[in-house]
Short mmCIF file of C-alpha atoms in Angstrom, two decimals:
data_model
loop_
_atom_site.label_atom_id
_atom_site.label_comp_id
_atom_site.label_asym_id
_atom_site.label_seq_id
_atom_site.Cartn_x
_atom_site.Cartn_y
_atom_site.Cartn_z
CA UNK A 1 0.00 0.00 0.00
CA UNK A 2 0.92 3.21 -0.70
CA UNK A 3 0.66 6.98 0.06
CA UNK A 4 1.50 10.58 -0.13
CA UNK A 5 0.98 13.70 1.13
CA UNK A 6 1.48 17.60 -0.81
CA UNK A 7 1.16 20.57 1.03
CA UNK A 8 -0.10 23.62 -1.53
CA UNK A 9 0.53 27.37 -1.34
CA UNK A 10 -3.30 27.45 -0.16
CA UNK A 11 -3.02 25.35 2.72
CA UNK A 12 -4.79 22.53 0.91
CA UNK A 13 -3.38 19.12 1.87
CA UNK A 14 -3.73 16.66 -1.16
CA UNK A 15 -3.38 12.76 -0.48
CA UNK A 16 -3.17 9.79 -2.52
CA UNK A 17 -3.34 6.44 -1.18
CA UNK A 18 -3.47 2.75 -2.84
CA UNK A 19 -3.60 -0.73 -2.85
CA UNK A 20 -3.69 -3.55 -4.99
CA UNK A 21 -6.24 -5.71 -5.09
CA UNK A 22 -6.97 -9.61 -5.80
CA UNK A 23 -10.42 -9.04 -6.92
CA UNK A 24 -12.15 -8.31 -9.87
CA UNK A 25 -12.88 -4.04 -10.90
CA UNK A 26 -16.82 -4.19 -10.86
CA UNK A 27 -16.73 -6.64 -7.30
CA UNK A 28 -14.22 -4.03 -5.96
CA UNK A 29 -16.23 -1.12 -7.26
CA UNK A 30 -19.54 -2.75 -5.61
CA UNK A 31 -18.43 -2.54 -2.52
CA UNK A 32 -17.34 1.03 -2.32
CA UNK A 33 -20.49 2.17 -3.81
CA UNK A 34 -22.67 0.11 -1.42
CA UNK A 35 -22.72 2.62 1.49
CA UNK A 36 -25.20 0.59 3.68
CA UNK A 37 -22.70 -1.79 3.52
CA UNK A 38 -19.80 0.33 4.70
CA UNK A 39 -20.23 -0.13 8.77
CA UNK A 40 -19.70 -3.83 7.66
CA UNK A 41 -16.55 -3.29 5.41
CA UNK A 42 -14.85 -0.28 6.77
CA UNK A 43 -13.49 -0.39 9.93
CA UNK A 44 -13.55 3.42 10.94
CA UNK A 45 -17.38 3.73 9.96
CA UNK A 46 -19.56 3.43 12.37
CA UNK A 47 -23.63 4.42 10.36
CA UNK A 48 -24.16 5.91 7.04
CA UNK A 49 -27.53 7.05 5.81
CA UNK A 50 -28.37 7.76 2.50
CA UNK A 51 -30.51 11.55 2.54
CA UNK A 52 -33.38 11.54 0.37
CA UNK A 53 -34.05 9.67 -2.45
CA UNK A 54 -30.62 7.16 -3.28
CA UNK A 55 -30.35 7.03 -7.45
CA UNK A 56 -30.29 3.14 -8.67
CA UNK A 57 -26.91 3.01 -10.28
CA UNK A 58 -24.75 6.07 -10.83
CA UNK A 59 -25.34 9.68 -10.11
CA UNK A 60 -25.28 12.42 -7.12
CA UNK A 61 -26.04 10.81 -3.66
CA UNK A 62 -26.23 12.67 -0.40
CA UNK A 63 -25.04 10.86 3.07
CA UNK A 64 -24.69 11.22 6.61
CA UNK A 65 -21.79 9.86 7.75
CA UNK A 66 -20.15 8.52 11.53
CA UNK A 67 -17.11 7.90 11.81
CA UNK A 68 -14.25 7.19 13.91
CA UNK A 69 -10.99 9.38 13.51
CA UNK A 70 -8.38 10.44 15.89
CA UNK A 71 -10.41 7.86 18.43
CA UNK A 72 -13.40 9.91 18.08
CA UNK A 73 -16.43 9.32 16.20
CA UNK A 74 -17.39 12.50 14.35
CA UNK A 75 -20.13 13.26 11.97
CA UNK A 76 -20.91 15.11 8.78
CA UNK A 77 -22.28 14.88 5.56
CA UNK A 78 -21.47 14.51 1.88
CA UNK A 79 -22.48 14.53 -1.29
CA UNK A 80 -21.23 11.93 -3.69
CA UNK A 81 -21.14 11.24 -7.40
CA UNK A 82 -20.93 7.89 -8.52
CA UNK A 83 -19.69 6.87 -12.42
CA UNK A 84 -19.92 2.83 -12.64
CA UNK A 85 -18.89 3.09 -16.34
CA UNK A 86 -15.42 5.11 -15.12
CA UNK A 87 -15.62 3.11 -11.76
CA UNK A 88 -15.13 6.45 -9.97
CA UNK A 89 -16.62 7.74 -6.89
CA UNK A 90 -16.24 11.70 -6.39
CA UNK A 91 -17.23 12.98 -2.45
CA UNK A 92 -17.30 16.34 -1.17
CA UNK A 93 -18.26 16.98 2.32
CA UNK A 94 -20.97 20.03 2.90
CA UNK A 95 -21.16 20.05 6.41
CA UNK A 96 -17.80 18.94 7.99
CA UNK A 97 -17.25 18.46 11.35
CA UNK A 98 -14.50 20.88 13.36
CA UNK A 99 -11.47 21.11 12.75
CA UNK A 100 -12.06 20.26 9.21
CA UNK A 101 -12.57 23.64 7.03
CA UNK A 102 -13.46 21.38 4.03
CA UNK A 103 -12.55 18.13 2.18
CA UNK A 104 -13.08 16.28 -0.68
CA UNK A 105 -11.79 13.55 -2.65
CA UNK A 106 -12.49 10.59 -5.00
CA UNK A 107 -12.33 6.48 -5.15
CA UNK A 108 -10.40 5.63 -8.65
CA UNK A 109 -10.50 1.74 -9.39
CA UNK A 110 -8.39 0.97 -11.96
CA UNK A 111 -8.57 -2.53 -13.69
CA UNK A 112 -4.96 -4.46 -14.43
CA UNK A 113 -3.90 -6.45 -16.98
CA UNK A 114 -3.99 -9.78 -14.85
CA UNK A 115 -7.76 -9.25 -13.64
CA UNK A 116 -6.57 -7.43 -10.73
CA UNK A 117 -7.52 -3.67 -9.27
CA UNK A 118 -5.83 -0.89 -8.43
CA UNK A 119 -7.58 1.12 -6.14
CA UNK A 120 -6.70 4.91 -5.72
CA UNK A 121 -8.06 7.20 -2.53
CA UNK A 122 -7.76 11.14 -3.21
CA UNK A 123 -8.50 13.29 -0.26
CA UNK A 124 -8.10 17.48 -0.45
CA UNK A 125 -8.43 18.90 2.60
CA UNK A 126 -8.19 22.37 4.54
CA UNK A 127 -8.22 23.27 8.39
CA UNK A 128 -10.28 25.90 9.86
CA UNK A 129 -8.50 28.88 9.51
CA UNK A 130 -5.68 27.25 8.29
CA UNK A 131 -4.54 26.40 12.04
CA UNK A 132 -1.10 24.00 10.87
CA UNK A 133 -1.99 22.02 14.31
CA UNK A 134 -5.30 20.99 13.59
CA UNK A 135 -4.16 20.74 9.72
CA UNK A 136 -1.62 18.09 11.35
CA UNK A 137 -4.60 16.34 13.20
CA UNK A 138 -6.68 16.14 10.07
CA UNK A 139 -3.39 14.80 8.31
CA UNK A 140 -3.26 11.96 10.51
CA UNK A 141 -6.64 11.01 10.47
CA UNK A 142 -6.73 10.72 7.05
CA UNK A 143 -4.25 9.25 6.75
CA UNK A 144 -5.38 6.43 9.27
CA UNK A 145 -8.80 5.86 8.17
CA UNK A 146 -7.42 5.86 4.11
CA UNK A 147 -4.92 2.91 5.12
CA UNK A 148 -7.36 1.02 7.45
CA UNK A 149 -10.13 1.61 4.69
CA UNK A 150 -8.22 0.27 1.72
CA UNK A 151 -6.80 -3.09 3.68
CA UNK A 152 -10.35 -3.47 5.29
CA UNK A 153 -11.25 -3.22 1.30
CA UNK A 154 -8.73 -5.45 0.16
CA UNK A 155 -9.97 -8.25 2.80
CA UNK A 156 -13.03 -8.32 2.05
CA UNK A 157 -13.11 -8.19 -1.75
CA UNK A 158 -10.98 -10.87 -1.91
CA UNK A 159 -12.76 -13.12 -0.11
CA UNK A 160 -14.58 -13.47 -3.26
CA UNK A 161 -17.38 -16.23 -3.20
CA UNK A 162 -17.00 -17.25 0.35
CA UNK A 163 -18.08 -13.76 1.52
CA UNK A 164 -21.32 -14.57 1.37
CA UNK A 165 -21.33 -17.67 3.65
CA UNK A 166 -19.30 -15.07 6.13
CA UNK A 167 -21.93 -12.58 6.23
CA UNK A 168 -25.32 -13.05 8.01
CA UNK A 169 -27.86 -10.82 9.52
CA UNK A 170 -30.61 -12.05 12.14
CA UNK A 171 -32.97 -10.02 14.36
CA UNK A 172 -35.03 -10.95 17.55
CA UNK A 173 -38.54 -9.01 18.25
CA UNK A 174 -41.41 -8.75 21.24
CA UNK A 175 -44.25 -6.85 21.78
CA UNK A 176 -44.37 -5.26 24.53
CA UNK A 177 -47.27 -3.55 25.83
CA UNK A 178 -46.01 0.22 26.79
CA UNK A 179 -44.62 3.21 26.02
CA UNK A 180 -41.98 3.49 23.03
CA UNK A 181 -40.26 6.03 25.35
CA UNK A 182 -39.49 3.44 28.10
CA UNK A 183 -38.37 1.18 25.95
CA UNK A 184 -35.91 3.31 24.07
CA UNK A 185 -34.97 4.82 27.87
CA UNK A 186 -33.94 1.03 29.43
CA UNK A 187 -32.21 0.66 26.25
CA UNK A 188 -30.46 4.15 26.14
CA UNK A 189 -29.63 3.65 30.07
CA UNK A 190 -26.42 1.22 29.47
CA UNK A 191 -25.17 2.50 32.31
CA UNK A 192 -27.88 0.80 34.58
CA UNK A 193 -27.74 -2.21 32.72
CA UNK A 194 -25.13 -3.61 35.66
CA UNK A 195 -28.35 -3.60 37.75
CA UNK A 196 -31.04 -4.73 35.57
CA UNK A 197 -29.48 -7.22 33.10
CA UNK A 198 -28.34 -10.60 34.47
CA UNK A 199 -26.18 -10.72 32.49
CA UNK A 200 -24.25 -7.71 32.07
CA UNK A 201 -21.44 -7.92 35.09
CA UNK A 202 -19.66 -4.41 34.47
CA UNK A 203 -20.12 -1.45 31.98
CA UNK A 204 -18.60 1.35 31.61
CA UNK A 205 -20.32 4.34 29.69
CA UNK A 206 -19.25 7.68 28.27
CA UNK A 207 -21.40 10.41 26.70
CA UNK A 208 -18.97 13.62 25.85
CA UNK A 209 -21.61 14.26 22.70
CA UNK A 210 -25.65 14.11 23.15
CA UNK A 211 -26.43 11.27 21.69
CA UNK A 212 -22.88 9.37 20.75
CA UNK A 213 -21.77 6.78 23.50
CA UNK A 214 -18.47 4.79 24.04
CA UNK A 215 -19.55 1.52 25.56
CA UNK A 216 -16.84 -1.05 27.83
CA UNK A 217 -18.51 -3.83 28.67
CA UNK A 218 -18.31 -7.14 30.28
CA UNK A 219 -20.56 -10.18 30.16
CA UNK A 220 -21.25 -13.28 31.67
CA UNK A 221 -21.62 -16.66 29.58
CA UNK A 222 -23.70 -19.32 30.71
CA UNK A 223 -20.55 -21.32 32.11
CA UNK A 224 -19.59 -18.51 34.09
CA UNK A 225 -16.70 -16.63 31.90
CA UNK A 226 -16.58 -13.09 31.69
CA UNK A 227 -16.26 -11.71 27.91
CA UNK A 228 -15.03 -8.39 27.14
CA UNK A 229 -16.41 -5.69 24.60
CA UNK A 230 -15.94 -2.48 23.29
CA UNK A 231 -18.59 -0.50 20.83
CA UNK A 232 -19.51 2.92 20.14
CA UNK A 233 -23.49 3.83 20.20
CA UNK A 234 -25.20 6.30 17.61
CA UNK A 235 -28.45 7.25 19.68
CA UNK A 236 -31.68 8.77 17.52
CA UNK A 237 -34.30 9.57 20.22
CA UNK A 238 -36.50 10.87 18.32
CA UNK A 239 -36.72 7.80 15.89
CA UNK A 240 -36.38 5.65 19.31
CA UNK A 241 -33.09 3.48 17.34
CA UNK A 242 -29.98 3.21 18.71
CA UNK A 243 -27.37 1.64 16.16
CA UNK A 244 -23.66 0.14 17.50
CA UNK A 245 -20.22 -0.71 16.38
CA UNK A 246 -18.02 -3.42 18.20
CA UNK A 247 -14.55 -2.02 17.99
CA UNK A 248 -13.61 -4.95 19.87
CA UNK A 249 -14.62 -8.15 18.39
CA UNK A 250 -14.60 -11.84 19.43
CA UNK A 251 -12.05 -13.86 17.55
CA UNK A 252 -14.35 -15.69 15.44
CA UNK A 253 -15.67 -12.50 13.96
CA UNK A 254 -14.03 -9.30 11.60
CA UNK A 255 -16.75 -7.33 12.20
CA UNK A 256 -20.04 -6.75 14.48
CA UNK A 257 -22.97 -3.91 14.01
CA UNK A 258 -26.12 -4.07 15.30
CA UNK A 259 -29.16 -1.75 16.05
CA UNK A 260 -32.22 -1.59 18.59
CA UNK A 261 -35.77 -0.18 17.42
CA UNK A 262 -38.62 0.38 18.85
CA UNK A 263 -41.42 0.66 16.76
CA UNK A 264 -44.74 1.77 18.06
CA UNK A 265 -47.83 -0.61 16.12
CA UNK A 266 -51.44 0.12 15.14
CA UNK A 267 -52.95 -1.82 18.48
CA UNK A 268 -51.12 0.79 20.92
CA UNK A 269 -48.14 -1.67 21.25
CA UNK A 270 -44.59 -1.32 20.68
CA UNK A 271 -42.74 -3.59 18.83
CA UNK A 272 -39.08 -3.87 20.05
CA UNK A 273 -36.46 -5.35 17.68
CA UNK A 274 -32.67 -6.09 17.80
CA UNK A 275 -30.78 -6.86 15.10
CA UNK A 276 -27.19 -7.90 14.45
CA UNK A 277 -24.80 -8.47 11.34
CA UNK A 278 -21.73 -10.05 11.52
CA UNK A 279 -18.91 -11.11 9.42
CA UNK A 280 -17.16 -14.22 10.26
CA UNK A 281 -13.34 -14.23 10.20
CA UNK A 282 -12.51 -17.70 8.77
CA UNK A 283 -9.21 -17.93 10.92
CA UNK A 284 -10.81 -16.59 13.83
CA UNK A 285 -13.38 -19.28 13.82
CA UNK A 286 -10.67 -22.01 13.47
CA UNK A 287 -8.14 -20.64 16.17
CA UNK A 288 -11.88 -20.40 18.44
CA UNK A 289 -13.22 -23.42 17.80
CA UNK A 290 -11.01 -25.98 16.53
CA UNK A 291 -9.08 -26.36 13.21
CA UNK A 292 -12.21 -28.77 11.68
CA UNK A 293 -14.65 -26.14 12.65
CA UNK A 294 -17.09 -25.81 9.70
CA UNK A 295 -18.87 -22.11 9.15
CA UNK A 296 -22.02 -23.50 9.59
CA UNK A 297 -21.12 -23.88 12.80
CA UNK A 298 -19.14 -20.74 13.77
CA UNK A 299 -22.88 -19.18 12.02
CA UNK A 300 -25.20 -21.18 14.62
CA UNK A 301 -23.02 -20.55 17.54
CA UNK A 302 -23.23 -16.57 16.64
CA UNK A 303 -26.46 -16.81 16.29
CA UNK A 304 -27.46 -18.23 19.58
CA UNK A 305 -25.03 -16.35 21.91
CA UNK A 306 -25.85 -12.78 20.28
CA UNK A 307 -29.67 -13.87 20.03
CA UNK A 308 -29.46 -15.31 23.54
CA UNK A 309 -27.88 -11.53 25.35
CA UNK A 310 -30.02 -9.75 23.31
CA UNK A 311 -33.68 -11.17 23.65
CA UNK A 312 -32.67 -10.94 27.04
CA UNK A 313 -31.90 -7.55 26.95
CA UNK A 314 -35.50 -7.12 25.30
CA UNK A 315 -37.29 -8.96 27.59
CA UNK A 316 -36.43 -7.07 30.88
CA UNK A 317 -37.07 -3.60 28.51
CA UNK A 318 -40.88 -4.98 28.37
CA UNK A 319 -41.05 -5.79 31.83
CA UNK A 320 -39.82 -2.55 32.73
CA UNK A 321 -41.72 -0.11 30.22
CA UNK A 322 -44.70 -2.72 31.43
CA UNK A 323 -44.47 -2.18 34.94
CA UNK A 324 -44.31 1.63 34.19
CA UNK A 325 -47.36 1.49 31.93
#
C-alpha cells in the first residue's frame, strides 16, 4: 500500500493512497459504492444514511456519515457522485465536522492487466483557519482511516465467493405492551444495565456528545466466563433506534454492528427489535473453535449467543416499560 501527502501554497493538503487488489474491478467497485454496507466493510465507519431519495446506479447521492478518527467518532455529511462506467466515486463533504474547514476527494478503481484492481483514494483537505496544528490532526486522520479503509477493502473483496457464507444478519422481536419512550430509555440507560441485566457484570459508559456513546462492557456466559467488549453507540431519540459498532470483536468474527428499534404498532403496542450483522473471520473461527470447525457452525453458535444476550436484553425492557405502563 501506498501513500503521499502535498502541502499547496493554499493550505490545501492533497493525499493519494493505494492498494492492490486480488479481486475483480466491478466486485471491488460494488463494494465502495454500497454505502449501507460500509459499517460492515470499513473499519472506521460506524452508520451511514443515505438523505433523500438514493439514485439506482450512478449519479449524485447525499449521506450522513459517523465515523471514527483520531479515536473519536465525528459526523458530517457529503455529497457523492458515482460513475460505474469510469468506476469512480467523487465525495465532497458540505457540512464537515471541526477542525475540518473542508474536504473532498475521489475512489479511482483501476482494472490491471492480470484481472486485478488498483484502487486509488484522493483526499483534499483544509483546516479551519488554516490552524497547521489541527491541519496536522486532520493529516493523521486521514491518513489512518485511508490505510485502514483500503486493507479493510482489500480483505473483504478478496474473499470473493466465500463472503457470502461469512456474512449473516438475524434479528429478535417482542411486543411489549407500553410506552416506546421506556423502551428506548432502558435501552439508552447502558449504564444501569449492571443492575437490571443478568447478564451484564460491568459497563462502563461515556457520553462527551448528546447522543454518541463509548460503551466497555463485560458479560457473563452461561458457564460462568466473563467476555469483554468495546462498541460505540449512535443514539436517535427521536426515531427511538440506537445503532452500535463493536470495535472490539470476538475472535471468530471481523466485524459486528447491530441496532435496537422500537417501533410503536397500530394496536397501541410497541414492537421492540434487535438486530445484528456479523462477518465471520474464517481464521478466527478455526483458532476459536477448533481447526475442523465448519462455518455452519461458527454461524449457529453466533447466532445463539448474540440472540441469547439480546432477547434478554429485550425482555427485561418490556417488563420494565410494562411495569411503568
Amino acid at each position: 500500500m501506498a501513500s503521499t501527502t502535498t502541502p499547496t501554497p493554499a493550505r490545501t493538503s492533497l493525499t493519494e493512497h493505494t492498494v492492490t487488489v486480488a479481486a475483480d474491478p466491478a466486485v471491488v467497485y460494488g463494494l465502495i459504492a454500497d454505502v449501507s454496507a460500509w459499517p460492515q466493510v470499513f473499519t472506521p465507519t460506524v452508520h451511514v444514511e443515505v438523505l433523500g431519495e438514493a439514485p439506482p446506479g450512478g449519479g449524485e447521492q447525499h449521506l450522513r456519515i459517523w465515523a471514527i478518527a483520531n479515536e473519536q467518532v465525528r459526523t458530517w455529511t457529503s455529497r457523492r457522485v458515482l460513475d460505474p462506467a469510469a468506476r469512480t466515486i467523487s465525495f465532497r463533504q458540505t457540512v464537515s465536522a471541526h477542525p475540518v474547514a473542508s474536504m473532498g476527494g475521489e475512489w479511482r478503481v483501476e482494472p490491471l492487466e492480470d484481472g486485478t484492481s488498483r484502487v486509488v483514494l484522493l483526499h483534499d483537505y483544509r483546516a479551519v483557519d488554516d490552524d497547521p496544528a489541527a491541519e496536522e490532526l486532520i493529516g493523521q486522520a486521514v491518513d489512518r482511516n485511508s490505510r485502514a479503509e483500503l486493507t479493510a477493502l482489500k480483505n473483504a473483496a478478496e474473499q470473493g465467493p466465500a463472503r457470502e457464507e461469512l456474512h449473516l444478519t438475524f434479528h429478535d422481536s417482542l411486543t411489549v405492551a407500553g410506552a416506546a419512550g421506556d423502551v428506548y430509555g432502558f435501552l439508552d440507560r447502558a449504564d444501569l444495565w449492571p443492575e437490571r441485566l443478568p447478564h451484564v457484570a460491568r459497563l462502563d459508559l461515556t457520553e462527551d456528545e448528546k447522543g454518541i456513546q463509548g460503551v466497555d462492557m463485560d458479560t457473563r456466559s452461561p458457564d460462568g466466563l466473563l467476555h469483554n467488549t468495546t462498541s460505540v453507540r449512535v443514539c436517535f431519540e427521536e426515531r427511538h433506534t440506537i445503532v452500535y459498532k463493536q470495535l472490539k470483536v470476538p475472535v471468530a468474527m471481523s466485524s459486528h454492528t447491530g441496532r435496537w428499534t422500537v417501533e410503536p404498532q397500530d394496536d397501541g403496542t410497541v414492537k421492540a427489535t434487535s438486530w445484528h450483522t456479523v462477518t465471520l473471520d474464517p481464521e478466527g473461527v478455526r483458532t476459536a473453535l477448533g481447526p475442523g470447525a465448519t462455518l455452519a457452525e461458527a454461524r449457529a453458535l453466533v447466532r445463539k449467543a448474540l440472540g441469547t444476550n439480546s432477547s434478554t436484553t429485550l425482555r427485561h425492557a418490556k417488563n420494565y416499560a410494562e411495569d411503568r405502563a
